[in-house]
CSV table of C-alpha atoms and ligand atoms in Angstrom, one decimal:
chain,number,residue,atom,x,y,z
A,1,MET,CA,-105.9,22.0,-48.7
A,2,LYS,CA,-108.2,24.2,-46.6
A,3,TYR,CA,-109.0,22.1,-43.9
A,4,TRP,CA,-107.5,18.8,-42.0
A,5,ASP,CA,-111.0,17.5,-41.1
A,6,GLU,CA,-113.7,19.7,-42.5
A,7,LYS,CA,-116.5,17.8,-40.7
A,8,HIS,CA,-115.4,18.7,-37.2
A,9,GLU,CA,-113.8,22.0,-37.8
A,10,CYS,CA,-117.0,23.2,-39.7
A,11,MET,CA,-119.8,21.4,-37.7
A,12,ASP,CA,-122.9,22.9,-37.1
A,13,ARG,CA,-122.8,24.1,-33.3
A,14,LYS,CA,-125.8,22.3,-32.2
A,15,GLU,CA,-124.6,19.0,-33.7
A,16,LEU,CA,-121.1,20.0,-32.2
A,17,GLU,CA,-122.9,20.2,-28.9
A,18,ARG,CA,-124.7,16.9,-29.3
A,19,LEU,CA,-121.2,15.2,-29.9
A,20,GLN,CA,-119.8,17.2,-26.7
A,21,LEU,CA,-122.4,15.7,-24.4
A,22,PHE,CA,-122.1,12.1,-25.9
A,23,ARG,CA,-118.4,12.1,-25.5
A,24,LEU,CA,-118.6,14.1,-21.9
A,25,GLN,CA,-121.0,11.4,-20.5
A,26,LYS,CA,-119.0,8.5,-21.7
A,27,THR,CA,-115.8,10.2,-20.1
A,28,VAL,CA,-117.3,11.2,-16.9
A,29,ALA,CA,-118.7,7.5,-16.6
A,30,ALA,CA,-115.6,5.9,-17.4
A,31,ALA,CA,-113.4,8.2,-15.0
A,32,TYR,CA,-115.9,7.5,-12.3
A,33,GLN,CA,-115.1,4.0,-12.7
A,34,SER,CA,-111.5,3.8,-12.9
A,35,VAL,CA,-110.0,7.1,-11.2
A,36,GLY,CA,-110.4,6.6,-7.4
A,37,PRO,CA,-109.7,10.1,-6.4
A,38,PHE,CA,-112.2,11.6,-9.0
A,39,ARG,CA,-114.9,9.3,-7.8
A,40,GLN,CA,-114.1,10.4,-4.2
A,41,LYS,CA,-114.4,14.1,-5.3
A,42,MET,CA,-118.0,13.0,-7.1
A,43,ARG,CA,-119.1,11.6,-4.1
A,44,ASP,CA,-118.0,14.5,-1.7
A,45,LYS,CA,-120.1,16.6,-4.0
A,46,GLY,CA,-122.8,14.1,-4.1
A,47,VAL,CA,-122.9,14.0,-7.6
A,48,LEU,CA,-123.2,11.0,-9.9
A,49,PRO,CA,-121.9,10.4,-13.6
A,50,GLY,CA,-125.8,10.1,-14.5
A,51,ASP,CA,-126.4,13.4,-13.2
A,52,VAL,CA,-124.8,14.9,-16.6
A,53,LYS,CA,-127.6,15.3,-18.8
A,54,THR,CA,-126.8,18.5,-20.5
A,55,LEU,CA,-123.6,20.2,-21.3
A,56,GLU,CA,-124.3,23.0,-18.6
A,57,ASP,CA,-124.2,20.1,-16.0
A,58,ILE,CA,-120.6,20.1,-16.0
A,59,ARG,CA,-120.8,22.7,-13.7
A,60,LEU,CA,-121.9,19.9,-11.3
A,61,LEU,CA,-118.6,18.1,-11.6
A,62,PRO,CA,-115.4,18.9,-9.1
A,63,PHE,CA,-112.4,21.0,-10.8
A,64,MET,CA,-109.1,19.5,-11.1
A,65,SER,CA,-106.0,21.3,-10.5
A,66,LYS,CA,-102.0,20.8,-10.9
A,67,GLN,CA,-102.1,19.9,-7.3
A,68,ASP,CA,-104.3,17.1,-7.8
A,69,LEU,CA,-101.8,15.8,-10.2
A,70,ARG,CA,-98.8,16.3,-7.5
A,71,ASP,CA,-101.0,14.6,-4.7
A,72,TYR,CA,-101.5,11.6,-6.9
A,73,TYR,CA,-98.0,11.3,-8.4
A,74,PRO,CA,-97.1,9.4,-10.3
A,75,PHE,CA,-100.0,6.9,-11.4
A,76,ALA,CA,-103.1,7.5,-9.3
A,77,LEU,CA,-105.0,9.5,-11.9
A,78,PHE,CA,-104.3,7.5,-14.9
A,79,GLY,CA,-107.7,6.0,-16.2
A,80,LYS,CA,-106.2,2.9,-17.8
A,81,PRO,CA,-103.7,0.1,-16.9
A,82,LEU,CA,-99.8,0.8,-17.3
A,83,SER,CA,-100.1,-2.1,-19.9
A,84,GLU,CA,-102.4,0.2,-21.9
A,85,ILE,CA,-100.2,3.2,-21.6
A,86,ALA,CA,-98.2,3.9,-24.7
A,87,ARG,CA,-96.2,7.1,-23.7
A,88,ILE,CA,-95.4,9.4,-20.6
A,89,HIS,CA,-94.8,13.0,-20.7
A,90,ALA,CA,-94.1,15.4,-17.7
A,91,SER,CA,-94.1,18.9,-17.1
A,92,SER,CA,-91.7,20.2,-14.6
A,93,GLY,CA,-92.7,22.7,-12.1
A,94,THR,CA,-90.7,25.4,-10.5
A,95,THR,CA,-90.4,22.9,-7.7
A,96,GLY,CA,-90.3,19.3,-6.6
A,97,LYS,CA,-91.7,16.5,-8.4
A,98,PRO,CA,-93.2,17.2,-12.1
A,99,ILE,CA,-96.6,16.4,-13.1
A,100,VAL,CA,-96.9,13.0,-15.0
A,101,ILE,CA,-99.5,12.6,-17.9
A,102,GLY,CA,-100.0,9.1,-19.6
A,103,TYR,CA,-101.2,8.6,-23.1
A,104,THR,CA,-102.9,5.5,-24.7
A,105,LYS,CA,-102.2,4.6,-28.0
A,106,ASN,CA,-105.7,6.1,-28.8
A,107,ASP,CA,-104.8,9.4,-27.0
A,108,LEU,CA,-101.5,9.8,-29.2
A,109,ASP,CA,-103.6,9.2,-32.4
A,110,ILE,CA,-105.8,12.0,-31.4
A,111,TRP,CA,-103.2,14.2,-30.5
A,112,SER,CA,-101.5,13.9,-33.9
A,113,GLU,CA,-104.9,14.6,-35.3
A,114,VAL,CA,-105.5,17.9,-33.7
A,115,VAL,CA,-101.8,18.6,-34.4
A,116,ALA,CA,-102.3,17.9,-38.0
A,117,ARG,CA,-105.6,20.0,-37.9
A,118,CYS,CA,-103.3,23.0,-36.5
A,119,LEU,CA,-100.6,22.6,-39.0
A,120,THR,CA,-103.0,22.7,-41.7
A,121,MET,CA,-104.9,25.7,-40.5
A,122,VAL,CA,-101.6,27.7,-40.8
A,123,GLY,CA,-101.5,26.6,-44.5
A,124,ALA,CA,-98.7,23.8,-44.1
A,125,ASP,CA,-99.3,20.6,-46.3
A,126,LYS,CA,-97.2,17.5,-47.3
A,127,ASN,CA,-95.2,19.7,-49.4
A,128,ASP,CA,-93.4,21.5,-46.6
A,129,ILE,CA,-90.6,20.9,-44.6
A,130,ILE,CA,-91.0,21.5,-40.9
A,131,GLN,CA,-88.2,22.1,-38.5
A,132,ILE,CA,-89.1,21.5,-35.3
A,133,SER,CA,-87.1,23.2,-32.6
A,134,TYR,CA,-89.1,22.7,-29.5
A,135,GLY,CA,-87.3,20.4,-27.1
A,136,TYR,CA,-87.9,16.5,-27.6
A,137,GLY,CA,-88.0,14.7,-24.3
A,138,LEU,CA,-90.7,15.0,-21.4
A,139,PHE,CA,-91.9,18.3,-22.7
A,140,THR,CA,-94.7,18.0,-25.0
A,141,GLY,CA,-93.8,20.5,-27.6
A,142,GLY,CA,-91.1,18.4,-29.7
A,143,LEU,CA,-93.1,15.3,-29.9
A,144,GLY,CA,-96.3,16.6,-30.3
A,145,LEU,CA,-95.6,18.5,-33.4
A,146,HIS,CA,-93.5,15.7,-34.5
A,147,ASP,CA,-96.3,13.3,-34.9
A,148,GLY,CA,-98.7,15.9,-36.2
A,149,ALA,CA,-96.2,17.1,-38.9
A,150,GLY,CA,-95.7,13.4,-39.8
A,151,LYS,CA,-99.5,13.0,-40.2
A,152,ILE,CA,-99.9,15.6,-42.8
A,153,GLY,CA,-97.0,13.9,-44.7
A,154,ALA,CA,-94.7,16.9,-44.2
A,155,ALA,CA,-90.9,16.4,-44.3
A,156,VAL,CA,-89.8,16.7,-40.5
A,157,ILE,CA,-86.3,18.1,-39.2
A,158,PRO,CA,-86.4,16.7,-35.5
A,159,ALA,CA,-83.9,19.5,-34.7
A,160,SER,CA,-84.9,19.8,-31.0
A,161,SER,CA,-84.0,22.9,-29.1
A,162,GLY,CA,-80.3,24.2,-28.6
A,163,ASN,CA,-77.4,24.6,-30.7
A,164,SER,CA,-78.9,27.5,-32.3
A,165,GLN,CA,-75.8,28.1,-35.1
A,166,ARG,CA,-76.7,24.5,-36.3
A,167,GLN,CA,-80.2,25.3,-36.2
A,168,ILE,CA,-79.4,28.1,-38.7
A,169,MET,CA,-77.5,25.9,-40.8
A,170,LEU,CA,-80.2,23.3,-41.0
A,171,MET,CA,-82.7,26.0,-41.9
A,172,LYS,CA,-80.7,27.4,-44.4
A,173,ASP,CA,-79.2,24.6,-46.2
A,174,LEU,CA,-82.2,22.0,-45.8
A,175,GLY,CA,-84.8,24.9,-46.7
A,176,ALA,CA,-87.0,24.6,-43.8
A,177,THR,CA,-90.6,26.4,-44.7
A,178,VAL,CA,-92.1,26.0,-41.2
A,179,LEU,CA,-90.2,26.8,-38.0
A,180,CYS,CA,-91.8,25.5,-34.7
A,181,CYS,CA,-90.3,26.9,-31.5
A,182,THR,CA,-91.2,29.3,-28.9
A,183,PRO,CA,-91.5,32.8,-29.6
A,184,SER,CA,-88.3,34.1,-27.6
A,185,TYR,CA,-86.2,31.3,-29.3
A,186,ALA,CA,-87.6,32.3,-32.9
A,187,LEU,CA,-86.8,36.0,-31.9
A,188,TYR,CA,-83.0,34.8,-30.4
A,189,LEU,CA,-82.5,32.8,-33.8
A,190,SER,CA,-83.4,35.9,-35.7
A,191,GLU,CA,-80.8,38.1,-33.8
A,192,LEU,CA,-78.4,35.4,-34.8
A,193,LEU,CA,-79.2,35.3,-38.4
A,194,ALA,CA,-78.5,39.0,-38.8
A,195,GLU,CA,-75.2,38.4,-36.8
A,196,PHE,CA,-74.4,35.6,-39.1
A,197,GLY,CA,-75.3,37.7,-42.1
A,198,VAL,CA,-78.2,35.4,-43.2
A,199,LYS,CA,-80.9,37.5,-44.8
A,200,LYS,CA,-84.7,36.5,-44.5
A,201,GLU,CA,-84.5,36.3,-48.3
A,202,ASP,CA,-81.8,33.4,-48.0
A,203,LEU,CA,-84.2,31.2,-46.3
A,204,LYS,CA,-87.3,29.6,-47.4
A,205,LEU,CA,-89.5,30.1,-44.3
A,206,LYS,CA,-93.2,30.8,-44.8
A,207,TYR,CA,-94.8,30.0,-41.3
A,208,ALA,CA,-93.9,30.0,-37.7
A,209,VAL,CA,-95.8,27.8,-35.3
A,210,LEU,CA,-95.0,29.5,-32.1
A,211,GLY,CA,-96.2,28.9,-28.5
A,212,ALA,CA,-95.7,27.2,-25.3
A,213,GLU,CA,-95.1,30.9,-23.5
A,214,ALA,CA,-97.2,34.2,-23.1
A,215,TRP,CA,-96.3,36.6,-26.0
A,216,THR,CA,-97.9,39.6,-27.4
A,217,SER,CA,-98.9,40.5,-31.0
A,218,GLY,CA,-96.3,43.1,-31.0
A,219,MET,CA,-94.0,40.3,-31.0
A,220,ALA,CA,-95.7,38.3,-33.4
A,221,ARG,CA,-95.2,41.4,-36.0
A,222,GLU,CA,-91.5,41.8,-34.9
A,223,ILE,CA,-90.8,38.1,-35.8
A,224,GLU,CA,-92.6,38.2,-38.9
A,225,GLN,CA,-91.0,41.2,-40.1
A,226,ARG,CA,-87.4,39.7,-39.1
A,227,LEU,CA,-88.0,36.3,-40.5
A,228,GLY,CA,-90.2,37.1,-43.2
A,229,VAL,CA,-92.9,34.5,-42.0
A,230,SER,CA,-96.5,34.1,-40.9
A,231,ALA,CA,-96.4,33.8,-37.5
A,232,HIS,CA,-98.9,31.7,-35.7
A,233,ASN,CA,-100.0,31.4,-32.0
A,234,ILE,CA,-100.3,27.7,-30.8
A,235,TYR,CA,-101.5,26.8,-27.4
A,236,GLY,CA,-101.7,23.7,-25.2
A,237,LEU,CA,-100.6,22.3,-22.3
A,238,THR,CA,-99.3,18.7,-20.8
A,239,GLU,CA,-102.4,18.2,-18.5
A,240,VAL,CA,-104.5,18.5,-21.6
A,241,ILE,CA,-102.5,17.0,-24.1
A,242,GLY,CA,-99.9,19.3,-25.1
A,243,PRO,CA,-99.4,21.6,-28.1
A,244,GLY,CA,-102.3,21.6,-30.5
A,245,VAL,CA,-105.5,22.3,-28.1
A,246,ALA,CA,-105.8,25.5,-30.2
A,247,ILE,CA,-103.9,27.6,-32.9
A,248,GLU,CA,-104.6,30.9,-35.1
A,249,CYS,CA,-105.9,30.2,-38.5
A,250,GLN,CA,-105.0,32.2,-41.6
A,251,ALA,CA,-107.5,35.0,-40.5
A,252,GLY,CA,-105.6,35.6,-37.2
A,253,GLN,CA,-108.8,36.5,-35.2
A,254,GLY,CA,-108.0,34.4,-32.4
A,255,MET,CA,-107.1,30.6,-31.7
A,256,HIS,CA,-109.5,27.7,-33.0
A,257,ILE,CA,-110.0,25.1,-29.9
A,258,SER,CA,-110.5,21.9,-31.0
A,259,GLU,CA,-113.9,21.7,-29.2
A,260,ASP,CA,-114.9,17.8,-30.3
A,261,HIS,CA,-112.0,16.9,-28.3
A,262,PHE,CA,-111.4,19.8,-25.6
A,263,LEU,CA,-114.4,21.6,-24.0
A,264,VAL,CA,-113.6,25.1,-22.8
A,265,GLU,CA,-115.2,26.8,-20.0
A,266,VAL,CA,-113.9,30.4,-18.6
A,267,ILE,CA,-114.3,31.1,-14.9
A,268,ASP,CA,-113.9,33.8,-12.4
A,269,PRO,CA,-110.6,32.4,-10.7
A,270,GLU,CA,-111.8,33.6,-7.4
A,271,THR,CA,-115.7,32.7,-7.3
A,272,GLU,CA,-115.1,29.8,-9.7
A,273,GLU,CA,-118.5,30.9,-11.4
A,274,VAL,CA,-118.7,30.1,-15.1
A,275,LEU,CA,-118.3,33.6,-17.2
A,276,PRO,CA,-120.4,34.3,-20.3
A,277,ASP,CA,-118.4,34.3,-23.6
A,278,GLY,CA,-116.3,37.5,-24.3
A,279,MET,CA,-115.5,38.0,-20.6
A,280,THR,CA,-111.8,37.4,-19.4
A,281,GLY,CA,-111.2,34.7,-17.0
A,282,GLU,CA,-109.3,31.5,-16.4
A,283,LEU,CA,-109.6,28.9,-19.1
A,284,VAL,CA,-110.8,25.4,-17.8
A,285,PHE,CA,-110.7,22.3,-20.1
A,286,THR,CA,-112.3,19.1,-20.1
A,287,CYS,CA,-110.8,16.3,-22.5
A,288,LEU,CA,-113.6,14.6,-24.1
A,289,THR,CA,-111.7,11.9,-25.7
A,290,LYS,CA,-108.5,11.3,-23.8
A,291,GLU,CA,-108.4,8.0,-21.6
A,292,GLY,CA,-105.0,7.7,-20.3
A,293,THR,CA,-105.2,10.5,-17.7
A,294,PRO,CA,-108.8,11.8,-17.8
A,295,THR,CA,-109.0,15.4,-17.4
A,296,ILE,CA,-112.2,17.0,-16.3
A,297,ARG,CA,-112.7,20.5,-15.5
A,298,TYR,CA,-108.6,21.3,-15.5
A,299,ARG,CA,-108.1,24.7,-14.0
A,300,THR,CA,-105.3,26.0,-16.3
A,301,ARG,CA,-104.3,29.5,-14.6
A,302,ASP,CA,-104.5,30.6,-17.8
A,303,LEU,CA,-106.3,34.0,-18.7
A,304,SER,CA,-108.2,34.5,-21.7
A,305,LYS,CA,-111.3,35.0,-23.1
A,306,ILE,CA,-113.7,33.0,-26.0
A,307,THR,CA,-115.9,33.7,-28.9
A,308,LYS,CA,-118.0,31.2,-30.7
A,309,GLU,CA,-118.8,33.5,-33.4
A,310,LYS,CA,-118.1,31.8,-36.8
A,311,CYS,CA,-114.7,32.8,-38.3
A,312,SER,CA,-114.1,34.1,-41.8
A,313,CYS,CA,-112.0,31.1,-42.6
A,314,GLY,CA,-115.3,29.2,-42.3
A,315,ARG,CA,-114.4,27.3,-39.2
A,316,THR,CA,-117.1,27.2,-36.5
A,317,LEU,CA,-114.9,25.9,-33.6
A,318,ALA,CA,-114.7,28.5,-30.7
A,319,ARG,CA,-111.6,31.1,-30.8
A,320,MET,CA,-109.7,31.9,-27.7
A,321,ASP,CA,-107.8,35.2,-27.3
A,322,ARG,CA,-104.0,35.5,-27.0
A,323,ILE,CA,-103.3,34.4,-23.4
A,324,MET,CA,-102.9,37.8,-21.3
A,325,GLY,CA,-101.1,36.1,-18.5
A,326,ARG,CA,-101.4,33.2,-15.8
A,327,SER,CA,-103.2,34.0,-12.8
A,328,ASP,CA,-100.1,32.7,-11.0
A,329,ASP,CA,-97.9,34.8,-12.8
A,330,MET,CA,-99.6,37.9,-11.9
A,331,LEU,CA,-97.3,40.3,-9.7
A,332,THR,CA,-99.2,42.3,-7.4
A,333,ILE,CA,-96.6,45.6,-7.2
A,334,ARG,CA,-97.8,48.0,-4.5
A,335,GLY,CA,-101.3,46.7,-4.8
A,336,VAL,CA,-101.7,47.0,-8.5
A,337,ASN,CA,-101.8,43.6,-10.5
A,338,VAL,CA,-99.2,43.7,-13.3
A,339,TYR,CA,-98.6,40.9,-15.8
A,340,PRO,CA,-95.4,40.7,-17.7
A,341,SER,CA,-97.3,40.7,-21.0
A,342,GLN,CA,-98.8,44.2,-20.3
A,343,ILE,CA,-95.1,45.6,-20.0
A,344,GLU,CA,-93.9,44.0,-23.0
A,345,SER,CA,-96.7,45.4,-25.1
A,346,VAL,CA,-95.6,49.0,-23.5
A,347,LEU,CA,-92.1,48.2,-24.7
A,348,LEU,CA,-93.0,47.1,-28.2
A,349,ASP,CA,-95.7,49.8,-28.7
A,350,MET,CA,-92.8,52.3,-28.2
A,351,GLY,CA,-91.5,51.3,-31.6
A,352,GLN,CA,-87.9,51.7,-31.1
A,353,THR,CA,-87.2,49.5,-28.4
A,354,SER,CA,-86.1,45.6,-28.5
A,355,PRO,CA,-88.5,43.1,-27.4
A,356,ASN,CA,-85.7,41.8,-25.0
A,357,TYR,CA,-86.5,42.5,-21.6
A,358,HIS,CA,-86.5,41.3,-18.0
A,359,LEU,CA,-88.4,42.3,-14.9
A,360,VAL,CA,-86.7,42.4,-11.4
A,361,VAL,CA,-89.2,42.9,-8.1
A,362,ASP,CA,-87.9,43.5,-5.0
A,363,ARG,CA,-88.9,45.1,-1.6
A,364,VAL,CA,-86.9,47.9,-0.1
A,365,ASN,CA,-87.9,49.3,3.0
A,366,ASN,CA,-91.1,47.3,2.7
A,367,LEU,CA,-91.9,49.2,-0.6
A,368,ASP,CA,-92.2,46.9,-3.8
A,369,ILE,CA,-90.0,48.2,-6.3
A,370,LEU,CA,-90.2,47.1,-9.9
A,371,GLU,CA,-87.1,47.4,-12.3
A,372,VAL,CA,-87.6,46.9,-16.0
A,373,GLN,CA,-84.1,45.8,-17.6
A,374,MET,CA,-84.4,46.3,-21.5
A,375,GLU,CA,-81.8,46.1,-23.9
A,376,ILE,CA,-80.6,49.0,-25.9
A,377,PRO,CA,-82.0,48.6,-29.7
A,378,GLY,CA,-79.0,47.2,-31.6
A,379,ASP,CA,-79.3,50.6,-33.9
A,380,LEU,CA,-78.9,52.9,-30.9
A,381,ALA,CA,-75.1,54.3,-30.4
A,382,LEU,CA,-74.1,53.5,-27.1
A,383,ASP,CA,-72.5,56.7,-26.5
A,384,GLY,CA,-75.8,58.4,-27.4
A,385,ILE,CA,-76.2,59.0,-23.8
A,386,ARG,CA,-78.9,62.0,-24.2
A,387,GLN,CA,-80.8,59.6,-26.5
A,388,LEU,CA,-80.5,56.8,-24.1
A,389,GLU,CA,-81.7,59.0,-21.3
A,390,ALA,CA,-84.7,59.9,-23.1
A,391,LEU,CA,-85.4,56.6,-24.0
A,392,ALA,CA,-85.5,55.2,-20.5
A,393,VAL,CA,-87.5,58.3,-19.3
A,394,GLY,CA,-90.0,57.8,-22.2
A,395,ILE,CA,-90.5,54.0,-21.1
A,396,ARG,CA,-90.9,54.8,-17.4
A,397,ARG,CA,-93.5,57.3,-18.3
A,398,LYS,CA,-95.3,55.1,-20.5
A,399,ILE,CA,-95.6,52.2,-18.2
A,400,GLU,CA,-96.5,54.5,-15.1
A,401,GLN,CA,-99.5,55.8,-17.4
A,402,THR,CA,-100.5,52.6,-18.6
A,403,LEU,CA,-100.1,50.4,-15.5
A,404,GLY,CA,-100.4,53.2,-12.9
A,405,ILE,CA,-97.3,52.2,-11.1
A,406,SER,CA,-93.8,53.8,-11.0
A,407,CYS,CA,-90.8,51.8,-12.0
A,408,LYS,CA,-87.0,52.3,-12.5
A,409,VAL,CA,-86.2,51.4,-16.2
A,410,THR,CA,-82.3,50.2,-16.6
A,411,LEU,CA,-80.9,50.0,-20.1
A,412,VAL,CA,-78.6,47.5,-20.8
A,413,GLU,CA,-76.2,46.6,-23.5
A,414,PRO,CA,-77.5,44.7,-26.6
A,415,ARG,CA,-77.6,40.9,-26.4
A,416,SER,CA,-76.5,41.0,-22.8
A,417,LEU,CA,-80.1,39.5,-21.0
A,418,PRO,CA,-80.1,35.6,-21.1
A,419,ARG,CA,-81.6,34.1,-23.9
A,420,SER,CA,-83.6,30.9,-23.6
A,421,GLU,CA,-83.8,27.8,-26.1
A,422,GLY,CA,-87.5,27.2,-24.6
A,423,LYS,CA,-89.6,29.1,-22.3
A,424,ALA,CA,-88.4,32.5,-21.2
A,425,LYS,CA,-87.7,33.6,-18.0
A,426,ARG,CA,-89.2,36.9,-17.8
A,427,VAL,CA,-89.3,37.9,-14.1
A,428,THR,CA,-87.1,37.7,-10.8
A,429,ASP,CA,-89.4,38.1,-8.1
A,430,ARG,CA,-86.8,38.8,-4.9
A,431,ARG,CA,-89.4,39.1,-2.5
A,432,LYS,CA,-89.9,35.6,-2.6
A,433,MET,CA,-86.6,34.5,-2.4
B,1,DLL,O1,-96.1,24.5,-23.2
B,1,DLL,C1,-97.4,22.7,-24.6
B,1,DLL,C2,-96.6,23.4,-26.0
B,1,DLL,C3,-95.8,23.1,-26.5
B,1,DLL,C4,-97.7,24.4,-26.3
B,1,DLL,C5,-95.4,23.7,-27.7
B,1,DLL,C6,-97.3,25.2,-27.5
B,1,DLL,C7,-96.1,24.9,-28.3
B,1,DLL,P1,-96.4,22.8,-20.6
B,1,DLL,O2,-95.1,22.9,-20.8
B,1,DLL,O3,-97.6,22.0,-19.9
B,1,DLL,O4,-96.9,22.5,-22.2
B,1,DLL,O5,-97.0,24.4,-20.6
B,1,DLL,C8,-98.2,24.9,-20.7
B,1,DLL,O6,-97.7,26.9,-21.1
B,1,DLL,O7,-100.6,26.6,-19.4
B,1,DLL,C9,-99.6,28.1,-20.6
B,1,DLL,O8,-99.2,28.9,-19.6
B,1,DLL,C10,-98.3,28.5,-21.5
B,1,DLL,N1,-98.6,28.3,-22.8
B,1,DLL,C11,-98.6,27.2,-23.9
B,1,DLL,N2,-98.9,27.9,-24.9
B,1,DLL,C12,-99.0,29.2,-25.0
B,1,DLL,C13,-99.3,30.0,-25.6
B,1,DLL,C14,-96.8,23.2,-23.4
B,1,DLL,N3,-99.7,30.1,-27.2
B,1,DLL,C15,-98.5,26.3,-20.1
B,1,DLL,N4,-99.5,31.8,-25.4
B,1,DLL,C16,-99.8,26.9,-20.6
B,1,DLL,C17,-99.3,31.6,-24.1
B,1,DLL,C18,-98.8,29.6,-23.4
B,1,DLL,N5,-99.0,30.8,-23.2
């Protein structure tokens, strides 16, 4: 099957926009009525739900941020009474209380629908065996993929994250054809496979559905090669719904956003001005059908750009680029803005380097210092000191050329950097400690 929901995935854009406007007006009116803090923000701006007459009028509405979800923790932004809430998910921030999102039964149905769309876009169907190695629990990855995989009728292996040895046993013995996990975990599993002497030919994997953290196309190619899969980038966030907001189809030219449910804008994070298609900025999402926690103009902090050109796969849904970083992950090192993904790209472009790295930023004598710790590729002999030195110098030069900042490159032993079963932690910023 090529499409899960051809009507909405291939809709004429004018028709799609009419549907979006209808749903937007309904969502804004409902939120105005049921969510006190939203009503107050609208009043502060002097806007009424009836002022939204065109899609552009969304610009009249206030933004919503993670801070709002913290300020009104746990339930004040819910749009329905608790008796109508069927599930609660949460996303933990770096500090303090998590943010909490409530889903009605209807929200859960829509979520499984969009994830079913995503899995179909990748090429999966009811004949597949889908191993879900995202964490099950408050994190949306496990249960989000689970319900969508169930909807397409596939056989689901709810492995959850962790216990990597067992993951490999399940994958091999049960003949999983689709692996869902974070890209860094997929890479780690590929290392373990090599260690246990399991070849990709011993597995039945065809597709990997990877997301929840930033990763580069270089890393995607590496995973494809190691696992013998086609790797697809899946995007989403708890505040919007969870995984399934967007995914790469088989054409691999960006991630299709399910725009009949999620209206996207790209803004300049500084001025908050809406940017034209094709320009990089912060993604802002409005959920057009979600009722448990109405989400209007949510500022994601994720940086990307979008195109509305029809894709060669036949879908008219807008496509977003791979996330290049988060505005709050951006490191400012001696005044230069640096995203971890830029360094990842440099490392992978060098060909012979392993994609396991960690960045340490510190301040010594009032000067910012960047250290790039990178594992020595397994195929380089540890005693080949000259070779190692040349590699370190090569990487340092390349980073300096690309980013315009100097750095120290430290090569560490293979497999010595911490591995993650969920989202990888790539940066230690000692300046903030
Ligand atoms: O990570 C939902 C998810 C689960 C997405 C499984 C994909 C697969 P949160 O924990 O709320 O939700 O984190 C959301 O993760 O704002 C991005 O910064 C980042 N993120 C998610 N997907 C991608 C991706 C889930 N494909 C935050 N590429 C988002 C880059 C991603 N970053």
